[in-house]
PDB file of C-alpha atoms in Angstrom:
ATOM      1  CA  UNK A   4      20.668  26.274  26.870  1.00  0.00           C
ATOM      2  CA  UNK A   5      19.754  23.393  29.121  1.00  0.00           C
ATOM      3  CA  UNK A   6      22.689  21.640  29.674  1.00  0.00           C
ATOM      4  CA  UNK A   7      24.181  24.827  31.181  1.00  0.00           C
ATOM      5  CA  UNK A   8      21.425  24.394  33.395  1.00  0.00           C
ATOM      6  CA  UNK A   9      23.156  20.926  34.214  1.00  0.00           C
ATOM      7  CA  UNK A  10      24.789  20.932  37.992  1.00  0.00           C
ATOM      8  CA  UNK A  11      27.686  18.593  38.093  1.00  0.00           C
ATOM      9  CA  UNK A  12      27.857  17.969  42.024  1.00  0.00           C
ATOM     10  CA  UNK A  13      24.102  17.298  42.267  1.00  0.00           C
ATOM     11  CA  UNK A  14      24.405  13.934  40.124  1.00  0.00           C
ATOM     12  CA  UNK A  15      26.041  10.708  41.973  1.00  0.00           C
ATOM     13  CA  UNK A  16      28.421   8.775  39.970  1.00  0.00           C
ATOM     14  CA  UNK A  17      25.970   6.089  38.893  1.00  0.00           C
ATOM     15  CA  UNK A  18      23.895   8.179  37.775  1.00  0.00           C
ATOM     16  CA  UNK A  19      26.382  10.600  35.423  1.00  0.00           C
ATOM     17  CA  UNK A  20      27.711   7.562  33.861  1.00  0.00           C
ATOM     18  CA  UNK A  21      24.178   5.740  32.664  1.00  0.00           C
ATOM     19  CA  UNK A  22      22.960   7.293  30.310  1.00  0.00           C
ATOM     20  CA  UNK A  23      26.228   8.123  27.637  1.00  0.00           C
ATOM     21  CA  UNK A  24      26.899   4.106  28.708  1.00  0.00           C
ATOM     22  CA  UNK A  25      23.030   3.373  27.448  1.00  0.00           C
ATOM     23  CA  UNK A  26      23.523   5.423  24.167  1.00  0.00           C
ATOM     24  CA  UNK A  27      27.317   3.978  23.312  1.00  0.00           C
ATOM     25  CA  UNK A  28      25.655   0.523  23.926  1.00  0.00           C
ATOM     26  CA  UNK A  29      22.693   1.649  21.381  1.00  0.00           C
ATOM     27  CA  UNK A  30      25.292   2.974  19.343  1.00  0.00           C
ATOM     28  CA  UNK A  31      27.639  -0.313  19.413  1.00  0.00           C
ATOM     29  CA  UNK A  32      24.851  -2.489  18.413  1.00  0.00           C
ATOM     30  CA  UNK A  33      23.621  -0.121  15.389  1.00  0.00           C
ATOM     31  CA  UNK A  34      27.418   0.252  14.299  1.00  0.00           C
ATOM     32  CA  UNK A  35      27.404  -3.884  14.661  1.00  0.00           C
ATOM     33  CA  UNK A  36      24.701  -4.746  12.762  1.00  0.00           C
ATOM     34  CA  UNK A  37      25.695  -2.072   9.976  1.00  0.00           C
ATOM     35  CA  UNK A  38      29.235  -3.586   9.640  1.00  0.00           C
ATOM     36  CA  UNK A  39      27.674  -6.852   9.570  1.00  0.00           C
ATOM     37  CA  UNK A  40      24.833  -6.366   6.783  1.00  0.00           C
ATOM     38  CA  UNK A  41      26.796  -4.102   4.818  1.00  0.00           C
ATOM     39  CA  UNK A  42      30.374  -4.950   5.641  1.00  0.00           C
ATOM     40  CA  UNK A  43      31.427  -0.851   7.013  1.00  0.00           C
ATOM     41  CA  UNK A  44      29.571   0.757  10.245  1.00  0.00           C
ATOM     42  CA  UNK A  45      28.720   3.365   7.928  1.00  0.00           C
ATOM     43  CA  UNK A  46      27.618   4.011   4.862  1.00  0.00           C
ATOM     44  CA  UNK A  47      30.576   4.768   2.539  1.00  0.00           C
ATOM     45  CA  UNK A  48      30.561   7.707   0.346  1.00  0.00           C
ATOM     46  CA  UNK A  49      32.155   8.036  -3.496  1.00  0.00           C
ATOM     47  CA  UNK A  50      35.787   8.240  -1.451  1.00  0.00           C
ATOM     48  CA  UNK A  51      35.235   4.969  -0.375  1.00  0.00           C
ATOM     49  CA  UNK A  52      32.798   3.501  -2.376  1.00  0.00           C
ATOM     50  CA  UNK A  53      33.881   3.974  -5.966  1.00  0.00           C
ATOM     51  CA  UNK A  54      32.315   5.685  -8.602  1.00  0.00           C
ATOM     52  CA  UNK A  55      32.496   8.669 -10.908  1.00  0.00           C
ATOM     53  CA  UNK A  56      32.489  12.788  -9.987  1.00  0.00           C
ATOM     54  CA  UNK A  57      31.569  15.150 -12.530  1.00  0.00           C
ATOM     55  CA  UNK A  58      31.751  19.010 -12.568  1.00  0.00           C
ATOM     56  CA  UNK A  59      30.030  20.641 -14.919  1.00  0.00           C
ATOM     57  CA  UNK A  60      28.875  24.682 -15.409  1.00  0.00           C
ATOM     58  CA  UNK A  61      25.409  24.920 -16.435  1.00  0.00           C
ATOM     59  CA  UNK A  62      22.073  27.337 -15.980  1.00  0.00           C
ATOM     60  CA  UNK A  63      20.586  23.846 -15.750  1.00  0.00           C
ATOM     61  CA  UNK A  64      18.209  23.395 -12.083  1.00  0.00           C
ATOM     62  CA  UNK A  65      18.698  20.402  -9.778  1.00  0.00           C
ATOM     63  CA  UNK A  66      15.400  19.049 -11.416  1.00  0.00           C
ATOM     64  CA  UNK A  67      16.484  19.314 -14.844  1.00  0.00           C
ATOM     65  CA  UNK A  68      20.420  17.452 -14.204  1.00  0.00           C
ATOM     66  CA  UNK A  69      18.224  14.513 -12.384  1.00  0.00           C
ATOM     67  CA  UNK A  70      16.253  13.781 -15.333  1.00  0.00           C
ATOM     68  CA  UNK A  71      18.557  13.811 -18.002  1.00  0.00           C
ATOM     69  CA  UNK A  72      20.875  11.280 -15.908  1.00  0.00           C
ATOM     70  CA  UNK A  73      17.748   9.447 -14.653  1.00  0.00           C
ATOM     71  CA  UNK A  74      19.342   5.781 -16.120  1.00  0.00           C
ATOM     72  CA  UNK A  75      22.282   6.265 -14.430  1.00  0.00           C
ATOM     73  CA  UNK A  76      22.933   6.116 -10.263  1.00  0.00           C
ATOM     74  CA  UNK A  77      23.299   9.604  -9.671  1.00  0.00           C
ATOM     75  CA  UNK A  78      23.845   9.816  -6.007  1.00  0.00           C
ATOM     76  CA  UNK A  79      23.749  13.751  -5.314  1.00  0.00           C
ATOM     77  CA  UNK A  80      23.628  17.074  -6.953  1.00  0.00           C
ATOM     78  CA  UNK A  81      25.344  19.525  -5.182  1.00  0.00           C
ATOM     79  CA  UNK A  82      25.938  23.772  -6.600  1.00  0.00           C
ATOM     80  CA  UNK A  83      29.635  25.062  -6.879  1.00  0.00           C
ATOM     81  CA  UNK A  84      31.036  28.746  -7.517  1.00  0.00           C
ATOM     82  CA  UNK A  85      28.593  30.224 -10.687  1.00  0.00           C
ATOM     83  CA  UNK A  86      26.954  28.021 -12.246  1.00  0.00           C
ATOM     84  CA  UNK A  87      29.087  25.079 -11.492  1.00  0.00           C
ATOM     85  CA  UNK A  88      27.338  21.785 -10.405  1.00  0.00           C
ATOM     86  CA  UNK A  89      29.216  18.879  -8.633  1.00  0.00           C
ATOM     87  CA  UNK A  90      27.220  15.266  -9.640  1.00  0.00           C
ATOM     88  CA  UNK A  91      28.671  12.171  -7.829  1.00  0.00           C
ATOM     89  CA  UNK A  92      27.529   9.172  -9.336  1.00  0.00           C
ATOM     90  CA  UNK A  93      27.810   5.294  -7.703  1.00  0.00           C
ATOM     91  CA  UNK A  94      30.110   2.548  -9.570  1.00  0.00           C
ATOM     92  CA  UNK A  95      28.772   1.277 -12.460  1.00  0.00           C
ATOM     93  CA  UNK A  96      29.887  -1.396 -15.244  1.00  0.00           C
ATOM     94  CA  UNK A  97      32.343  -0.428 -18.068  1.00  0.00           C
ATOM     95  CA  UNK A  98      29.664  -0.288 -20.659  1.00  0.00           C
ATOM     96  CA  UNK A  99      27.349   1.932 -18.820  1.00  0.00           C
ATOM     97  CA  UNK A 100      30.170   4.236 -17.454  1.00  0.00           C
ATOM     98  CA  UNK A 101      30.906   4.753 -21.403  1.00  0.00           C
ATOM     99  CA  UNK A 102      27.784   5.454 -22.027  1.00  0.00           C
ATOM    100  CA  UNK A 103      27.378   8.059 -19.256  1.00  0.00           C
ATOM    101  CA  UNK A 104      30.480   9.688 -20.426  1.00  0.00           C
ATOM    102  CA  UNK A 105      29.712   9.771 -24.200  1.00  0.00           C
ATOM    103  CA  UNK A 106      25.987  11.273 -22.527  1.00  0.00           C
ATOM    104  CA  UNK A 107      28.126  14.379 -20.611  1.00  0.00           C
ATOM    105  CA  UNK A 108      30.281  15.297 -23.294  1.00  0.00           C
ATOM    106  CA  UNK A 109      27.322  15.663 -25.268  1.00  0.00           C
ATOM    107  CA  UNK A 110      25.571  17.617 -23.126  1.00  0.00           C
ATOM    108  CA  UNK A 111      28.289  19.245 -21.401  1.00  0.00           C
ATOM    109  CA  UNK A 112      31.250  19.204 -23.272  1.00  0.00           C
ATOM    110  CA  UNK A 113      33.525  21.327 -20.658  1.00  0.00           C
ATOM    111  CA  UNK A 114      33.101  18.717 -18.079  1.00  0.00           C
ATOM    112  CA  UNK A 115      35.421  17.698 -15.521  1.00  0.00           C
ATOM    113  CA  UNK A 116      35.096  13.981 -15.471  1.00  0.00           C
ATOM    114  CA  UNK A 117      36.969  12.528 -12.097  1.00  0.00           C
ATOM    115  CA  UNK A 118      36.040   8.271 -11.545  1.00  0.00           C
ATOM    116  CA  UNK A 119      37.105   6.928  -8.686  1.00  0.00           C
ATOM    117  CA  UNK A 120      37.723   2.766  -8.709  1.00  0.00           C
ATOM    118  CA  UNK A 121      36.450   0.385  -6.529  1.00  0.00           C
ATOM    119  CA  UNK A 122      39.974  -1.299  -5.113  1.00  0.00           C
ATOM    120  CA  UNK A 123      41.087   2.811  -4.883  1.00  0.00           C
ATOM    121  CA  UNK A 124      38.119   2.868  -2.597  1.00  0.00           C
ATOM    122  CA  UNK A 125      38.844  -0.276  -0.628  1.00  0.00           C
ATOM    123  CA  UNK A 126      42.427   0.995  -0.355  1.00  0.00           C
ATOM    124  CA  UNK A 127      41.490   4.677   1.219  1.00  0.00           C
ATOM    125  CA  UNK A 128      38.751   2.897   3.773  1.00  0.00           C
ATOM    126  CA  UNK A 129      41.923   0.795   5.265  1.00  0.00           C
ATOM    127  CA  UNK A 130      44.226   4.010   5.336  1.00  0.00           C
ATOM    128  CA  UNK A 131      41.528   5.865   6.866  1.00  0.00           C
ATOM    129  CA  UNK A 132      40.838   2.831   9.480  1.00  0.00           C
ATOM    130  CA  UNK A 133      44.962   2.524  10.059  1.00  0.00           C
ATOM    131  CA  UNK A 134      44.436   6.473  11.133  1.00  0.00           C
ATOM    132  CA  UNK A 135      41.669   6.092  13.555  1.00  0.00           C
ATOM    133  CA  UNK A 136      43.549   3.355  14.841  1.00  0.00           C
ATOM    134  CA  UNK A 137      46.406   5.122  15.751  1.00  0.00           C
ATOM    135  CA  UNK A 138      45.270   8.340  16.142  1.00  0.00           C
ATOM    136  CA  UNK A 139      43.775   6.562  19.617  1.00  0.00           C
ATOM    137  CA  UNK A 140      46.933   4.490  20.640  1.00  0.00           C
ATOM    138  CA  UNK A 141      49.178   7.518  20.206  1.00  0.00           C
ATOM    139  CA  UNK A 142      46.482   9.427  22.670  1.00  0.00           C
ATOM    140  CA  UNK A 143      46.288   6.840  24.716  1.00  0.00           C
ATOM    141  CA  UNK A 144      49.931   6.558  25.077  1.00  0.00           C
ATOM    142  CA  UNK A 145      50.127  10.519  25.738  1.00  0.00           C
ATOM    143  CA  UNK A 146      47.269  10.037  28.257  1.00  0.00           C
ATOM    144  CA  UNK A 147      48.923   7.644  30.283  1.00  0.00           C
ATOM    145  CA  UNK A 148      52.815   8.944  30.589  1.00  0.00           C
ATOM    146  CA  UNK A 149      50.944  12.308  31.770  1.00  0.00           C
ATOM    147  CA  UNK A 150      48.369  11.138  34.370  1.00  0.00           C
ATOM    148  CA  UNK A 151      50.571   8.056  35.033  1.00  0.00           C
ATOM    149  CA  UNK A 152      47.527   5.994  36.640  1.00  0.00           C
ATOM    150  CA  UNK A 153      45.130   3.397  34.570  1.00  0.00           C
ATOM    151  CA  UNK A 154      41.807   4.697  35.763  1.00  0.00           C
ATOM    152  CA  UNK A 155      41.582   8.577  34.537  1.00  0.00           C
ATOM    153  CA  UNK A 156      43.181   7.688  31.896  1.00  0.00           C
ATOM    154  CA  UNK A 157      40.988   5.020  30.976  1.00  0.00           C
ATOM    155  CA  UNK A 158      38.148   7.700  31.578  1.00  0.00           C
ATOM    156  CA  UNK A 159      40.101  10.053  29.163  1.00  0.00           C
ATOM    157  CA  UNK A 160      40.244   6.567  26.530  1.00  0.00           C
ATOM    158  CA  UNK A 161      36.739   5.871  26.907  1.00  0.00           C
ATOM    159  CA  UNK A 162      34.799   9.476  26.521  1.00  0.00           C
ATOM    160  CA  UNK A 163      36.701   9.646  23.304  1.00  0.00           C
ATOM    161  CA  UNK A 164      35.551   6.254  22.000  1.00  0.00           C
ATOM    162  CA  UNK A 165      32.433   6.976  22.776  1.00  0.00           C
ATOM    163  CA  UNK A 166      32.468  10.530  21.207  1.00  0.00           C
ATOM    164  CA  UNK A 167      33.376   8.833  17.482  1.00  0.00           C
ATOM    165  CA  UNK A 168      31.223   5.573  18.413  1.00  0.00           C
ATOM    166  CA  UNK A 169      27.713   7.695  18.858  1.00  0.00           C
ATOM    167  CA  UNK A 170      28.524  10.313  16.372  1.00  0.00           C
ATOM    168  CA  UNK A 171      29.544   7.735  14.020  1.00  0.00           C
ATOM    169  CA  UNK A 172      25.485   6.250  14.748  1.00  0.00           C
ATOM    170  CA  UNK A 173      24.126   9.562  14.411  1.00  0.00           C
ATOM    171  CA  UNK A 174      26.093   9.986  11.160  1.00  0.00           C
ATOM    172  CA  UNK A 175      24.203   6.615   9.813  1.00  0.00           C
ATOM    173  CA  UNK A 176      20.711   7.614  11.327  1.00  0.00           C
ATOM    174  CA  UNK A 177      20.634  10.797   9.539  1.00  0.00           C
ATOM    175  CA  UNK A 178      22.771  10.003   6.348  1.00  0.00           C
ATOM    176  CA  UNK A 179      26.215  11.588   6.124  1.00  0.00           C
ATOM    177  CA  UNK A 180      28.414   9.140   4.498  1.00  0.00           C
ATOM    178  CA  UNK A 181      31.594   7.994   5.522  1.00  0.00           C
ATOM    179  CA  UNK A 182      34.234  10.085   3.145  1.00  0.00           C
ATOM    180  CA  UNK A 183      37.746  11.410   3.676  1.00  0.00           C
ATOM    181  CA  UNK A 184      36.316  14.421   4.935  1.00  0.00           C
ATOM    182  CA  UNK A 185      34.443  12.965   7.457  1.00  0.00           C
ATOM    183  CA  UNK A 186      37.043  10.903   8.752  1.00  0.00           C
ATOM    184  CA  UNK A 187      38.780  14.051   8.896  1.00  0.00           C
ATOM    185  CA  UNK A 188      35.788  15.507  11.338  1.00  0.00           C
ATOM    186  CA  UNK A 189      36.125  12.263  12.938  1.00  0.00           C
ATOM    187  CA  UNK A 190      40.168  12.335  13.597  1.00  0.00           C
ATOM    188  CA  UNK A 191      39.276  16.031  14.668  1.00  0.00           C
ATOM    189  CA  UNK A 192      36.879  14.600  17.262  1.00  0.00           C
ATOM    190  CA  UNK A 193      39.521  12.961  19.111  1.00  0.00           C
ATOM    191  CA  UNK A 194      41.067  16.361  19.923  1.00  0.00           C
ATOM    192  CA  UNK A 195      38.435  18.248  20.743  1.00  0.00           C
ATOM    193  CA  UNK A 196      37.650  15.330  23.168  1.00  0.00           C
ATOM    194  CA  UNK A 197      41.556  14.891  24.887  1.00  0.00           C
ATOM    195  CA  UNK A 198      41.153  18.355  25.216  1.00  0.00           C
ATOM    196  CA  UNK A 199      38.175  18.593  27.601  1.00  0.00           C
ATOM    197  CA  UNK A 200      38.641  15.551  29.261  1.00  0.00           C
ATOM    198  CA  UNK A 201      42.259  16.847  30.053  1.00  0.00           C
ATOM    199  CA  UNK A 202      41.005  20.507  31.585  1.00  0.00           C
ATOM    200  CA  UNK A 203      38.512  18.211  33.493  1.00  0.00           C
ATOM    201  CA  UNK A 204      41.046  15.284  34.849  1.00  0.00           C
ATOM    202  CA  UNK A 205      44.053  18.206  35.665  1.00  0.00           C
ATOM    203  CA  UNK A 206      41.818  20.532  37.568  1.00  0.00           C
ATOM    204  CA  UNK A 207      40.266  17.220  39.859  1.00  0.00           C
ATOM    205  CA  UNK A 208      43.407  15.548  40.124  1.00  0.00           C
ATOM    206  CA  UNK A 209      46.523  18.019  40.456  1.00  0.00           C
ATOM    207  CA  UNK A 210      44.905  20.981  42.124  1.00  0.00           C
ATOM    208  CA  UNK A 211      43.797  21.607  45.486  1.00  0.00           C
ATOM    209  CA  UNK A 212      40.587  22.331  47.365  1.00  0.00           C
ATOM    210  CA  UNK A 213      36.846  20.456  47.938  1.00  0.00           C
ATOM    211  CA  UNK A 214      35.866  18.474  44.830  1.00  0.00           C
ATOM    212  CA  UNK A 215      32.625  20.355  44.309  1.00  0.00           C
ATOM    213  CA  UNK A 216      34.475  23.503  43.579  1.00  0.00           C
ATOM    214  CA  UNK A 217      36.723  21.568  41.492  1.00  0.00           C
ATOM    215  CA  UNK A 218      34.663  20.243  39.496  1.00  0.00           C
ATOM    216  CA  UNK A 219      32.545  23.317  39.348  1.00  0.00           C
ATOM    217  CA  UNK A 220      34.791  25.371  37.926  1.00  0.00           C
ATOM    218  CA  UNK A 221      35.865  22.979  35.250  1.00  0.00           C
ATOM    219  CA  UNK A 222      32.743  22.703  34.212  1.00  0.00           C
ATOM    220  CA  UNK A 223      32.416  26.448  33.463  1.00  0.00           C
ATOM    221  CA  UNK A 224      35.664  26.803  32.114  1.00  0.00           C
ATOM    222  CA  UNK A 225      34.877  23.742  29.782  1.00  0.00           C
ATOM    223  CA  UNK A 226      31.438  24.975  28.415  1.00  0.00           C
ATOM    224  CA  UNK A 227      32.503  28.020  27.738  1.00  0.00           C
ATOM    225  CA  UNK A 228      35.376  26.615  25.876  1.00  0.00           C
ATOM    226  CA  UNK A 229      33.385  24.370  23.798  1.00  0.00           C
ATOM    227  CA  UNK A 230      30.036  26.430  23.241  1.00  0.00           C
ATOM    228  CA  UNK A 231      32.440  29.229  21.760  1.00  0.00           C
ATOM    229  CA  UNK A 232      33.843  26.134  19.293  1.00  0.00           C
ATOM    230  CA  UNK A 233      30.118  25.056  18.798  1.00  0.00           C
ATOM    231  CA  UNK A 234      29.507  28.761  17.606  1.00  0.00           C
ATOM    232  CA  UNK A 235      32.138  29.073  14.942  1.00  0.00           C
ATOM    233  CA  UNK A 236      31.171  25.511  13.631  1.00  0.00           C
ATOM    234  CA  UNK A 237      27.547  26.594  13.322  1.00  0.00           C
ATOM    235  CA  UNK A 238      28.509  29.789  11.956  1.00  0.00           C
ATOM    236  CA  UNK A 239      30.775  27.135   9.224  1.00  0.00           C
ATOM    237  CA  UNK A 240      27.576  25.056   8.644  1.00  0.00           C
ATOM    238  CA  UNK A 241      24.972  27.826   7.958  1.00  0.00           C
ATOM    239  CA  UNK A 242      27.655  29.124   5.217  1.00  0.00           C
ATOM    240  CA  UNK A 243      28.129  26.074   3.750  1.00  0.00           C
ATOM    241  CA  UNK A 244      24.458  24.651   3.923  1.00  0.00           C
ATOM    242  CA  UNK A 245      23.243  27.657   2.183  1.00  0.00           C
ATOM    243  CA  UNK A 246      26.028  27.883  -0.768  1.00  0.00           C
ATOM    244  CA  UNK A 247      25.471  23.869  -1.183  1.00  0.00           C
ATOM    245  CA  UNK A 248      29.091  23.134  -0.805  1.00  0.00           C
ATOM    246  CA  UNK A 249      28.404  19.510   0.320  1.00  0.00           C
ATOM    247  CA  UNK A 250      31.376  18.577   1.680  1.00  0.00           C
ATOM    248  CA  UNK A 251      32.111  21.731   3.852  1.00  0.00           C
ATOM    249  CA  UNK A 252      28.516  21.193   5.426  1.00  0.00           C
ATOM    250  CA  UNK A 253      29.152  17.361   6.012  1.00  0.00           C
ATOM    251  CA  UNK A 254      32.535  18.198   7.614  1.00  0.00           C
ATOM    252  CA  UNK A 255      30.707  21.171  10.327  1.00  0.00           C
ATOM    253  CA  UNK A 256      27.703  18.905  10.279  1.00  0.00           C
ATOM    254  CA  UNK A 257      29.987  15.810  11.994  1.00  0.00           C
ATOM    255  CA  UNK A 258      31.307  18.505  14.287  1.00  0.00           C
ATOM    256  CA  UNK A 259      28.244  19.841  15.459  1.00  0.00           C
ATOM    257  CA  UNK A 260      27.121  16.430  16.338  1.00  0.00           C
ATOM    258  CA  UNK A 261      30.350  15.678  18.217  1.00  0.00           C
ATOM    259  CA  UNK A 262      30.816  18.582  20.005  1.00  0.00           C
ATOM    260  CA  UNK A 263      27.387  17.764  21.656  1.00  0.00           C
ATOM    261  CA  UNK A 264      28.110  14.419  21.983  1.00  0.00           C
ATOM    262  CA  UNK A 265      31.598  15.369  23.615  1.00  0.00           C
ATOM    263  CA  UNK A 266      29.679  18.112  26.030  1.00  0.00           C
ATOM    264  CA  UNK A 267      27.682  14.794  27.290  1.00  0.00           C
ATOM    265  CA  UNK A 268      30.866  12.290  27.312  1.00  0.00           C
ATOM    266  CA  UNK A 269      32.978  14.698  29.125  1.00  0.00           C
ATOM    267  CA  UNK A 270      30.722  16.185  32.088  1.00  0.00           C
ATOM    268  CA  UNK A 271      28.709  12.807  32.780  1.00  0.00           C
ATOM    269  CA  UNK A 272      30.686   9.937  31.574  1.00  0.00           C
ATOM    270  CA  UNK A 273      34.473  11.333  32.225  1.00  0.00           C
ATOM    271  CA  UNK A 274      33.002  13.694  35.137  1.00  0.00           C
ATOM    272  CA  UNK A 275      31.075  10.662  37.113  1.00  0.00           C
ATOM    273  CA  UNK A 276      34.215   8.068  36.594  1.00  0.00           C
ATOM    274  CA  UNK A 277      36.593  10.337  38.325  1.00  0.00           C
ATOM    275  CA  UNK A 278      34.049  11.385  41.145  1.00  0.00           C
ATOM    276  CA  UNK A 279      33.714   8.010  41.821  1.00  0.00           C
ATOM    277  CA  UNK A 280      37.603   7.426  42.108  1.00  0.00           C
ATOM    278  CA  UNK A 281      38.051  10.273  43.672  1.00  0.00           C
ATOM    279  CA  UNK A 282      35.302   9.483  46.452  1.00  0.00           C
ATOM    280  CA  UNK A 283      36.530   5.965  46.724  1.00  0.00           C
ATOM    281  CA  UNK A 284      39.940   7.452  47.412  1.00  0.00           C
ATOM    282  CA  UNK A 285      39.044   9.539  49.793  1.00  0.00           C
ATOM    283  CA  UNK A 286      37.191   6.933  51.566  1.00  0.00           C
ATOM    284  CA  UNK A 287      40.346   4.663  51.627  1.00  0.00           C
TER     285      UNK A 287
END
């Protein structure tokens, strides 16, 4: 892999730091403009959006279940246990929700009909907002009372805002809505981030020795820590992309992306802030 390739003490701190600042910058102003066209930084799934789930158990393909609901916004098609099919539909009018509904219990008449409402949806975007929210000021409390000094754990703050911020840009690039599960990936994110950028900030700060073997070893300890993750989320994607359970494959999918994205953040952004510090201290 080429990042392993990647040697930490051969970078100066300017130049670890510019380009995950360039991308969260990138990623800022397509988050921006999203919010501000479309009123969320990403595109909301049936969670958040409203609408209607159906499950139905049919021999029936993907083609066939598109055309029979071709008047109606069928959003996605995805393949369950057997011959179970999971259709998400967008919101729709009373009339023409009726009208679905009197359509699948003709045609399916075991169906599992689930709607979701519009102000249900509103309400689970601003839970799910409230637990981003403080999902970071509870780890940036933590973060503090343990390093107990503004500037690593600023560094700490920042690689994890930028971990949710560019996945968050990738998400909308490539098209994984914004549902409960992926807020869930998100949330899980934040972990996964504290958890390198701790290993990183305890072995420069509160042990002993040259910097460059420091941050050396750190940097070993933390890629094999995270490529073994990377591996087991893969592993979790491949299943799930390949038995079409959509929202298992979203969920690794948001992972995936942030684990990379995290690799990046930690060992340039995190890594070239507290070389800096460090250098400037020792200067002092």
């Amino acid at each position: 892999m080429e990042f392993v390739r990647y040697d930490v003490n051969k970078y100066s701190p300017r130049q670890m730091v510019a380009l995950p600042l360039v991308l969260l910058l990138l990623a800022g102003v397509l988050l921006g403009y999203t919010t501000l066209t479309t009123g969320l930084p990403l595109k909301p799934g049936i969670d958040f959006a409203g609408g209607t789930a159906v499950t139905v158990f049919t021999s029936d393909g993907r083609e066939a279940i598109e055309a029979t609901f071709s008047g109606y916004p069928l959003l996605s098609v995805g393949e369950g246990i057997g011959d179970g099919r999971y259709l998400q539909f967008g919101p729709m009018d009373d009339a023409r929700y009726q009208s679905l509904v009197g359509l699948i219990n003709e045609k399916y008449p075991d169906a599992k009909i689930d709607q979701i409402g519009e102000t249900f949806g509103k309400t689970l975007q601003g839970q799910a907002f409230l637990a981003l929210i403080f999902s970071f000021i509870g780890m940036s409390v933590v973060v503090l009372i343990a390093f107990r000094n503004v500037v690593p754990a600023g560094a700490v703050v920042l690689s994890a805002f930028a971990d949710i911020a560019i996945t968050a840009a990738v998400m909308q690039v490539i098209g994984i809505p914004l549902s409960l599960g992926t807020t869930a990936a998100l949330l899980m994110l934040i972990g996964y981030s504290v958890d390198s950028d701790i290993l990183l900030t305890t072995r420069l700060l509160k042990r002993k020795g040259k910097l460059d073997e420091k941050l050396a070893g750190a940097f070993r300890t933390g890629i094999i820590m995270t490529t073994t993750t990377l591996a087991a989320i893969a592993a979790m994607w491949v299943v799930s992309t390949a038995g079409q359970i959509q929202i298992i494959s979203e969920i690794a999918g948001v992972l995936l992306i942030g684990l990379f994205v995290d690799l990046m953040n930690t060992w340039m952004l995190n890594a070239g802030i507290l070389k800096g510090y460090i250098l400037r201290g020792n200067k002092r």
